[in-house]
Tab-separated table of C-alpha atoms in Angstrom:
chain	number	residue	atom	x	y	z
A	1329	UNK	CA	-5.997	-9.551	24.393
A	1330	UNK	CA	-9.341	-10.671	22.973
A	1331	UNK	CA	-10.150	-7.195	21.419
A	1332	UNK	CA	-6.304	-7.411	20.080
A	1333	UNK	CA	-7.171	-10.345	17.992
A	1334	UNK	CA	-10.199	-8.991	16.676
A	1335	UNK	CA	-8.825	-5.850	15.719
A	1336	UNK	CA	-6.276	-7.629	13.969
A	1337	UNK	CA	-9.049	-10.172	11.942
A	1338	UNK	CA	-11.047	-7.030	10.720
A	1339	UNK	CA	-8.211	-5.585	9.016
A	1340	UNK	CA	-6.759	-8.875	8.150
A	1341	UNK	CA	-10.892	-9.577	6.181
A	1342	UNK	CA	-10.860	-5.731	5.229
A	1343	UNK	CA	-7.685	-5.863	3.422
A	1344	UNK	CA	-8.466	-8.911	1.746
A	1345	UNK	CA	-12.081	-8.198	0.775
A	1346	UNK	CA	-10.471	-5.128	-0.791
A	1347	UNK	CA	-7.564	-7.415	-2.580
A	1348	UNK	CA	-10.400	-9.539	-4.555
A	1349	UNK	CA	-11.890	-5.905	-5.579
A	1350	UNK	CA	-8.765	-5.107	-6.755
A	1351	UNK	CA	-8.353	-9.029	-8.537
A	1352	UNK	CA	-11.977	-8.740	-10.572
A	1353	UNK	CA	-11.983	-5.260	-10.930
A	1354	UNK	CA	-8.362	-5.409	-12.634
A	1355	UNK	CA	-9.367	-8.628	-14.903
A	1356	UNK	CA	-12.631	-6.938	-16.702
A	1357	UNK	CA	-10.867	-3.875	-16.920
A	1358	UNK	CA	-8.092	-5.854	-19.131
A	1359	UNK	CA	-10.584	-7.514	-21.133
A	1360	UNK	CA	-12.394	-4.532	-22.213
A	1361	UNK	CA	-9.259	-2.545	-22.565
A	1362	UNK	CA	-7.709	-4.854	-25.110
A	1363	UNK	CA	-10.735	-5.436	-26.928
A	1364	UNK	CA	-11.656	-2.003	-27.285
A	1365	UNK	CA	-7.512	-1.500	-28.335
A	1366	UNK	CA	-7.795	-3.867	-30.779
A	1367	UNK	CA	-10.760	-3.170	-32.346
A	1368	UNK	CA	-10.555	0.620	-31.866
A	1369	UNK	CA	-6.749	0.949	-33.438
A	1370	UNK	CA	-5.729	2.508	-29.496
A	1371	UNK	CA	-1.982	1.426	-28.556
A	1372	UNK	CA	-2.498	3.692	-25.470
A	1373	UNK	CA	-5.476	1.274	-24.958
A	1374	UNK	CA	-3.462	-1.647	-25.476
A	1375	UNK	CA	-0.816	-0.702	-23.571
A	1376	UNK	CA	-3.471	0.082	-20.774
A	1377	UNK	CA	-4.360	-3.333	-20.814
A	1378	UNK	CA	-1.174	-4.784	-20.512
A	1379	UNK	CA	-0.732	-2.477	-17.279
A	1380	UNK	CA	-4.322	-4.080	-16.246
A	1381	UNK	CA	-2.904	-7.357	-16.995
A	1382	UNK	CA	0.209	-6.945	-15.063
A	1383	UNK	CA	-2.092	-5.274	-12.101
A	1384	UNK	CA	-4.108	-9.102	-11.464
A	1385	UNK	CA	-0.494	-10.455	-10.904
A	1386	UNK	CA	0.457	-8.019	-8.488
A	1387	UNK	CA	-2.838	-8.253	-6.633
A	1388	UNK	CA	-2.564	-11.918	-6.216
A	1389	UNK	CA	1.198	-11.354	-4.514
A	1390	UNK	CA	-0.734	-8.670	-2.515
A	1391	UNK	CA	-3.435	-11.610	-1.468
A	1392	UNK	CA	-0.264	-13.824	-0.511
A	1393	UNK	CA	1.538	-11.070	1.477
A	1394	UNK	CA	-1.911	-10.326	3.193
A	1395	UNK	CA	-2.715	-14.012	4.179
A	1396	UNK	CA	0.950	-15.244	4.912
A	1397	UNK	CA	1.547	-11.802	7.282
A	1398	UNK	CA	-1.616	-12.782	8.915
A	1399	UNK	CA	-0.104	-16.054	10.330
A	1400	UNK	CA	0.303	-15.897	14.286
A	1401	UNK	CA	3.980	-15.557	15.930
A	1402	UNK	CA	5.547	-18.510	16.136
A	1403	UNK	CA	8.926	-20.209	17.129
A	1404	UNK	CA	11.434	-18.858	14.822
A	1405	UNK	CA	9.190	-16.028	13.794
A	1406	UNK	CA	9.033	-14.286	17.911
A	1407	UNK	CA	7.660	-11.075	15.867
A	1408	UNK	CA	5.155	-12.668	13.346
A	1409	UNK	CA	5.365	-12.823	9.883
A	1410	UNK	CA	4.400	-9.286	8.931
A	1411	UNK	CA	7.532	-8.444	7.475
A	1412	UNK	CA	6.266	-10.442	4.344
A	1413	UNK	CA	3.743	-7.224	3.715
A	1414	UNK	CA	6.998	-4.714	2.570
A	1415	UNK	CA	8.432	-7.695	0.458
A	1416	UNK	CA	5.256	-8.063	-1.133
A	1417	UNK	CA	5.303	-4.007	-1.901
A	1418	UNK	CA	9.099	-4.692	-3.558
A	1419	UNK	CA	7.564	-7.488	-5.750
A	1420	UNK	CA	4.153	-5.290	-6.924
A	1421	UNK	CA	6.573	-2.283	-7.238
A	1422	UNK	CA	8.995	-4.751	-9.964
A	1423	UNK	CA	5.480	-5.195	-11.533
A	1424	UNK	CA	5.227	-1.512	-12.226
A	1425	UNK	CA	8.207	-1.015	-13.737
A	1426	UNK	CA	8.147	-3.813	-15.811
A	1427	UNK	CA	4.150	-2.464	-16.891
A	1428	UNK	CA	6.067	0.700	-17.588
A	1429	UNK	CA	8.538	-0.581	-19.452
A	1430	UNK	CA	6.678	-2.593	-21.843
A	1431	UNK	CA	4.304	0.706	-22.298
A	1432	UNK	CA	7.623	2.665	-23.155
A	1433	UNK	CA	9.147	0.259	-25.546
A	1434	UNK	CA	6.211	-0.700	-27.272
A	1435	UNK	CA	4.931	3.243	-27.495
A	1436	UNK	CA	8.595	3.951	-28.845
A	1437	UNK	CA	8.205	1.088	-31.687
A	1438	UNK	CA	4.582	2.511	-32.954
A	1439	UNK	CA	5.366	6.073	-32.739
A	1440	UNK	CA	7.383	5.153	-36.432
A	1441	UNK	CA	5.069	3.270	-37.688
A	1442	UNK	CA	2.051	4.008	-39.430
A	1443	UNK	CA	-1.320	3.230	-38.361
A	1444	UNK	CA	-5.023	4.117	-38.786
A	1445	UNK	CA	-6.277	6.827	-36.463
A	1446	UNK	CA	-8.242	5.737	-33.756
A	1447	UNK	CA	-11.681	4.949	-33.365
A	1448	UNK	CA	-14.095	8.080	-31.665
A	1449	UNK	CA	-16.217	5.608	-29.385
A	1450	UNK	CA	-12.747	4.605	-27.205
A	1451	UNK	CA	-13.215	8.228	-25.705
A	1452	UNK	CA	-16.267	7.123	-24.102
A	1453	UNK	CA	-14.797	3.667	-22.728
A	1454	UNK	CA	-11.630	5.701	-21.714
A	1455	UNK	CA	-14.035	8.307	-19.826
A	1456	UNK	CA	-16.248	5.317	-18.373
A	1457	UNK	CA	-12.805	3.777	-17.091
A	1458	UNK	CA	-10.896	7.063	-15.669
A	1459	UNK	CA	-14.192	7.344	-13.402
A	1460	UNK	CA	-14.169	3.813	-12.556
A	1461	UNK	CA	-10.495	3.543	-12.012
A	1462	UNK	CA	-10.055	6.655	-9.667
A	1463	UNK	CA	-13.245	5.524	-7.568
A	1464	UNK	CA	-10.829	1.942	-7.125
A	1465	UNK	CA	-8.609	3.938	-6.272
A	1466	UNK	CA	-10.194	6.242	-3.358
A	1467	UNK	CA	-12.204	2.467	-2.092
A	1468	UNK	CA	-8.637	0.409	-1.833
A	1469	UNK	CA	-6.264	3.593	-0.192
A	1470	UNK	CA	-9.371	3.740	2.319
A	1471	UNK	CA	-9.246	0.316	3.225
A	1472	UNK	CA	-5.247	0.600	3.482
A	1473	UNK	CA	-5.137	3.523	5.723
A	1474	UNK	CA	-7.758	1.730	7.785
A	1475	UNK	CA	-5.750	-1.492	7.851
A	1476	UNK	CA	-1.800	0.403	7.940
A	1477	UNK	CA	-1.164	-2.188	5.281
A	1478	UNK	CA	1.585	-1.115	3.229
A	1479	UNK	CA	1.163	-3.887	0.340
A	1480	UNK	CA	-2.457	-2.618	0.034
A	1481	UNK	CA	-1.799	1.349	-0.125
A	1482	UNK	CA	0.695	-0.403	-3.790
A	1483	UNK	CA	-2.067	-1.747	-4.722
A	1484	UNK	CA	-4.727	1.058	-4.421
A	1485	UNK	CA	-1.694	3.058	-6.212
A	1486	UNK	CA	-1.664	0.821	-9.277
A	1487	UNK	CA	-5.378	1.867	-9.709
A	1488	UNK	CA	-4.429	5.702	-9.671
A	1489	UNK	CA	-1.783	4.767	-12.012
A	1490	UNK	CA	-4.334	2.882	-14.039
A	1491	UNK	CA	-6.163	5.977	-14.319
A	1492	UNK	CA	-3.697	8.192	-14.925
A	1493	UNK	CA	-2.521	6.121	-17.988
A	1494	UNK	CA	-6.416	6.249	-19.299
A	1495	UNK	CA	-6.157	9.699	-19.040
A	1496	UNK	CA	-3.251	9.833	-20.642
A	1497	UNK	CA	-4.873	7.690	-23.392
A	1498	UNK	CA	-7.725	9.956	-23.308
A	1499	UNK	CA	-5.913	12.791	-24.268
A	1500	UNK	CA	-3.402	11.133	-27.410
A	1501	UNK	CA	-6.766	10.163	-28.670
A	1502	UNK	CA	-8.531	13.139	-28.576
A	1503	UNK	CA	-5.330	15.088	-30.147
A	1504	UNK	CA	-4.740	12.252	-32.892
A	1505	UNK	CA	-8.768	12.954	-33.509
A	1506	UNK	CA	-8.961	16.387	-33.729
A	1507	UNK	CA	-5.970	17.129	-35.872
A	1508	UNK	CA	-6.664	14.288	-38.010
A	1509	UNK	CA	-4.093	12.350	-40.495
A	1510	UNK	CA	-0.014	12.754	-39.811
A	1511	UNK	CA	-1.035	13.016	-35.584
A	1512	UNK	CA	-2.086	9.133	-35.537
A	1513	UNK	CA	0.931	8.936	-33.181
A	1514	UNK	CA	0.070	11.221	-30.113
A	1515	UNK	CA	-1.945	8.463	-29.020
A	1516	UNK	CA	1.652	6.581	-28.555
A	1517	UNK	CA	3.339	9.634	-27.133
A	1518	UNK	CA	0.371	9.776	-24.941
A	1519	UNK	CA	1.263	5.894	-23.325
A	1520	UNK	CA	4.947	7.091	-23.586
A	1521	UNK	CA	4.189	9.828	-20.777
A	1522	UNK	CA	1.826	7.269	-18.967
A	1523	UNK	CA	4.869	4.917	-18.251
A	1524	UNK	CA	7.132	7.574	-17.104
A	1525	UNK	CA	4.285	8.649	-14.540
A	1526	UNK	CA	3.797	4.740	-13.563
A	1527	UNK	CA	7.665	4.926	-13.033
A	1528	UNK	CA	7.478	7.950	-10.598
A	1529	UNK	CA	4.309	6.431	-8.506
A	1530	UNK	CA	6.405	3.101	-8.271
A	1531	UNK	CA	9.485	5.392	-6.163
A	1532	UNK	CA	6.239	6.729	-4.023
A	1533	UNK	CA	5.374	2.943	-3.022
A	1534	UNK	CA	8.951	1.593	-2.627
A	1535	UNK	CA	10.002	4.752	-0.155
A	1536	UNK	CA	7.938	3.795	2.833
A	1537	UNK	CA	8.281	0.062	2.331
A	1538	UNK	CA	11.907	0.543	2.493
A	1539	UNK	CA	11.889	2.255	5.551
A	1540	UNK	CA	9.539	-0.146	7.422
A	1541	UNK	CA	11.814	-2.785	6.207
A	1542	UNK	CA	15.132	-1.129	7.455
A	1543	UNK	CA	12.900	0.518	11.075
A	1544	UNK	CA	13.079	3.765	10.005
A	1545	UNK	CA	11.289	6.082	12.388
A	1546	UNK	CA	8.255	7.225	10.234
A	1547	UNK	CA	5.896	7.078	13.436
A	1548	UNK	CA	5.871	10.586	15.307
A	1549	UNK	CA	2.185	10.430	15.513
A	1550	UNK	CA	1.836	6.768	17.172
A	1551	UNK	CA	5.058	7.760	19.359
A	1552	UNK	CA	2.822	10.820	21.022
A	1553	UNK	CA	-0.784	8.760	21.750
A	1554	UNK	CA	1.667	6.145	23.107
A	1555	UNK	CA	3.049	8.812	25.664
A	1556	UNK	CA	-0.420	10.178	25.926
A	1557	UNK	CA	-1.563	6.817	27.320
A	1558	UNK	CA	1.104	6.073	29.394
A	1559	UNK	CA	1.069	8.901	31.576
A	1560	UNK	CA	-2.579	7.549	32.586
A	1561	UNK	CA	-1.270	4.755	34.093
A	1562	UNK	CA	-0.796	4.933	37.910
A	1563	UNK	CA	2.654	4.251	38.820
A	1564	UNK	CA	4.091	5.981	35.452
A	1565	UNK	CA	5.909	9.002	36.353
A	1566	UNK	CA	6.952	10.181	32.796
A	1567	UNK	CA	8.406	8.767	29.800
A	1568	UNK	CA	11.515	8.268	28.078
A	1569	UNK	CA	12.868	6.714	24.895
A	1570	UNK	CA	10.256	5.035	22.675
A	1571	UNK	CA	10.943	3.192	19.788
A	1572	UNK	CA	8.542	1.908	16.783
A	1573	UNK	CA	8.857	-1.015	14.143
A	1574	UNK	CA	5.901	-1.822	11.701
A	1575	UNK	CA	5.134	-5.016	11.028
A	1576	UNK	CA	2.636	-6.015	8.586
A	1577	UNK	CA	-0.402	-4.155	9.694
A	1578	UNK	CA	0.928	-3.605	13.558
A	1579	UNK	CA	3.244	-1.825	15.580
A	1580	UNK	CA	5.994	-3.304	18.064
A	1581	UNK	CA	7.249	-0.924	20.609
A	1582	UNK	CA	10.208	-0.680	23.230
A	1583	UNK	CA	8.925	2.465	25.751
A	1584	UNK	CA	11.022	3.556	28.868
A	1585	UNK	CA	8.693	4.331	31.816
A	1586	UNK	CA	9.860	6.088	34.758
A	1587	UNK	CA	9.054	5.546	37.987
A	1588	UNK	CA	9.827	6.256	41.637
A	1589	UNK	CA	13.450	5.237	41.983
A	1590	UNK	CA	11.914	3.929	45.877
A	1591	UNK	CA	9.781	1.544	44.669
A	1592	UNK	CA	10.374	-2.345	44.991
A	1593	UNK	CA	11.287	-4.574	41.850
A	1594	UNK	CA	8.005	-6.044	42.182
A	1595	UNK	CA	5.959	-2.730	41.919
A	1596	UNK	CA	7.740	-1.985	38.955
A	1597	UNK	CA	6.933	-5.193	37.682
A	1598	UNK	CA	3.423	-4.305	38.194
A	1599	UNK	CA	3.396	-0.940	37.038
A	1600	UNK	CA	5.278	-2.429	33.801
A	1601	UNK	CA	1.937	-5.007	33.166
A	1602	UNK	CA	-0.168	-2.469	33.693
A	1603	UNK	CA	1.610	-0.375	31.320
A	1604	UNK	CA	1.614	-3.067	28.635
A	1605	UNK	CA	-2.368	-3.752	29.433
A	1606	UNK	CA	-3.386	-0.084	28.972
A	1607	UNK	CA	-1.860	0.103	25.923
A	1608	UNK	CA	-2.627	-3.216	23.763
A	1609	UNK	CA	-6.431	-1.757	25.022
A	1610	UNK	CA	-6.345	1.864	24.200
A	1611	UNK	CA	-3.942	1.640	20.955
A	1612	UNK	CA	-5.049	-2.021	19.339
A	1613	UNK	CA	-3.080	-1.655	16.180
A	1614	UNK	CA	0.610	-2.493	19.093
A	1615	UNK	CA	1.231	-5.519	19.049
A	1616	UNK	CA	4.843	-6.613	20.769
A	1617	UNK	CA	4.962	-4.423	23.823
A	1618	UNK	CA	8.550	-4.209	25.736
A	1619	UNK	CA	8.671	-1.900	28.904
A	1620	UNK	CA	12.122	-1.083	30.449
A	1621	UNK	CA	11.631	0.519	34.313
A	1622	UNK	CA	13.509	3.639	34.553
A	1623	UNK	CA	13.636	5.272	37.925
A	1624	UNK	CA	12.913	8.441	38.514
């Protein structure tokens, strides 16, 4: 039980560490993005910054889904309070679209109207930030895969989406640049195309949060190592169904066991702790454990 609970503070500090990345990493980003928008006559860079803006608001619900999902079982919460992690994902996911949206509208508006061409120098920035934004990206999904928190793989996505959208920025510069006066406005149809990838990375997020909320069966993997270890169990015969719910950053499971039909209720009691015990030690990210004795 001991190594249980530390397993489950490192990720709980890892994912966290890796939300404040996400926090100050997100608010210089916006700073220098709207500056450099401004003053560089880039409404692909502005709109970038409004995406970065929206971004620190959705990794501050991420730090609230992290720390309230941490918080130990309780009375009327048997299961903890990990559920709170695919809510979270829901509410960063509405921060996308709306980030999108705002991009779209606003790059729909400038594409009529006129304005000076953009300023060579925001290539540079833009090429500083796709580099910068797609490292965030690889640091924060590596943390989330570590931790299985869903809320954090969102966030590490609204990096790659951030980068994406530079790139995208990158390239209606470089067009409006090269072809000179009359193509001022690919840098808008350049953000336009940035919002409708932001929209398609939001479905990618909302999928699996979805089906952790509703127990889909997205778990073949864990469902084998669980069998694995339970057939090294004395006692366990073979087993039957098996049954996974995520939960935050951990797994609750309902396994079958058989075992010989001859045995008293009190062996298979045994055998059923011993079951549980194995497990919680050789796969630390289970959390709720529920045997049922079959008999062989």
């Amino acid at each position: 039980m001991k190594s249980e609970n530390s397993s489950q503070l490192t990720n709980h500090q890892t994912a966290v560490r890796a939300t404040y990345f996400s926090i100050v990493s997100n608010a210089v980003l916006a700073i220098l993005k709207g500056v450099a928008g401004v003053f560089g006559n880039s409404y692909a860079l502005i709109a970038d910054a409004i995406e970065s803006t929206a971004d620190i608001f959705s990794s501050l619900l991420v730090l609230f889904g992290l720390k309230y999902a941490s918080r130990p079982a309780d009375e009327n919460h048997p299961y903890g309070h990990g559920r709170a992690e695919p809510l979270v994902t829901f509410l960063v996911v509405g921060f996308l679209i709306t980030s999108a949206t705002i991009i779209a509208y606003e790059s729909i508006q400038n594409i009529g109207t006129p304005h000076a061409l953009p300023k060579p120098w925001t290539l540079i920035l833009l090429a500083a930030l796709i580099v910068w934004k797609e490292i965030s990206f690889r640091k924060v999904m590596k943390k989330a895969i570590e931790t299985n928190s869903s809320s954090l793989k969102a966030d590490a996505w609204h990096h790659r989406s951030d980068a994406i959208t530079s790139i995208a920025a990158f390239i209606g510069i470089s067009i409006a640049l090269i072809l000179g006066k009359g193509y001022e406005s690919a840098d808008d149809i350049a953000a336009l195309f940035a919002a409708a990838f932001i929209l398609y990375n939001s479905y990618k997020i909302f999928r699996p949060a979805l089906g952790e909320i509703m127990d889909e069966h997205l778990y073949d993997d864990l469902v084998v190592n669980i069998r694995q270890v339970s057939l090294t169990v004395n006692g366990v015969i073979d087993t039957e169904k098996c049954y996974v719910r995520k939960a935050g950053m951990q797994y609750h499971i309902d396994l079958h066991a058989i075992v010989d039909g001859n045995i008293s209720v009190r062996e298979g009691h045994d055998i059923s702790h011993r079951l549980q015990d194995t497990l919680r030690a050789k796969l630390p990210e289970l959390a709720n454990v529920l045997i049922h004795i079959e008999p062989n």
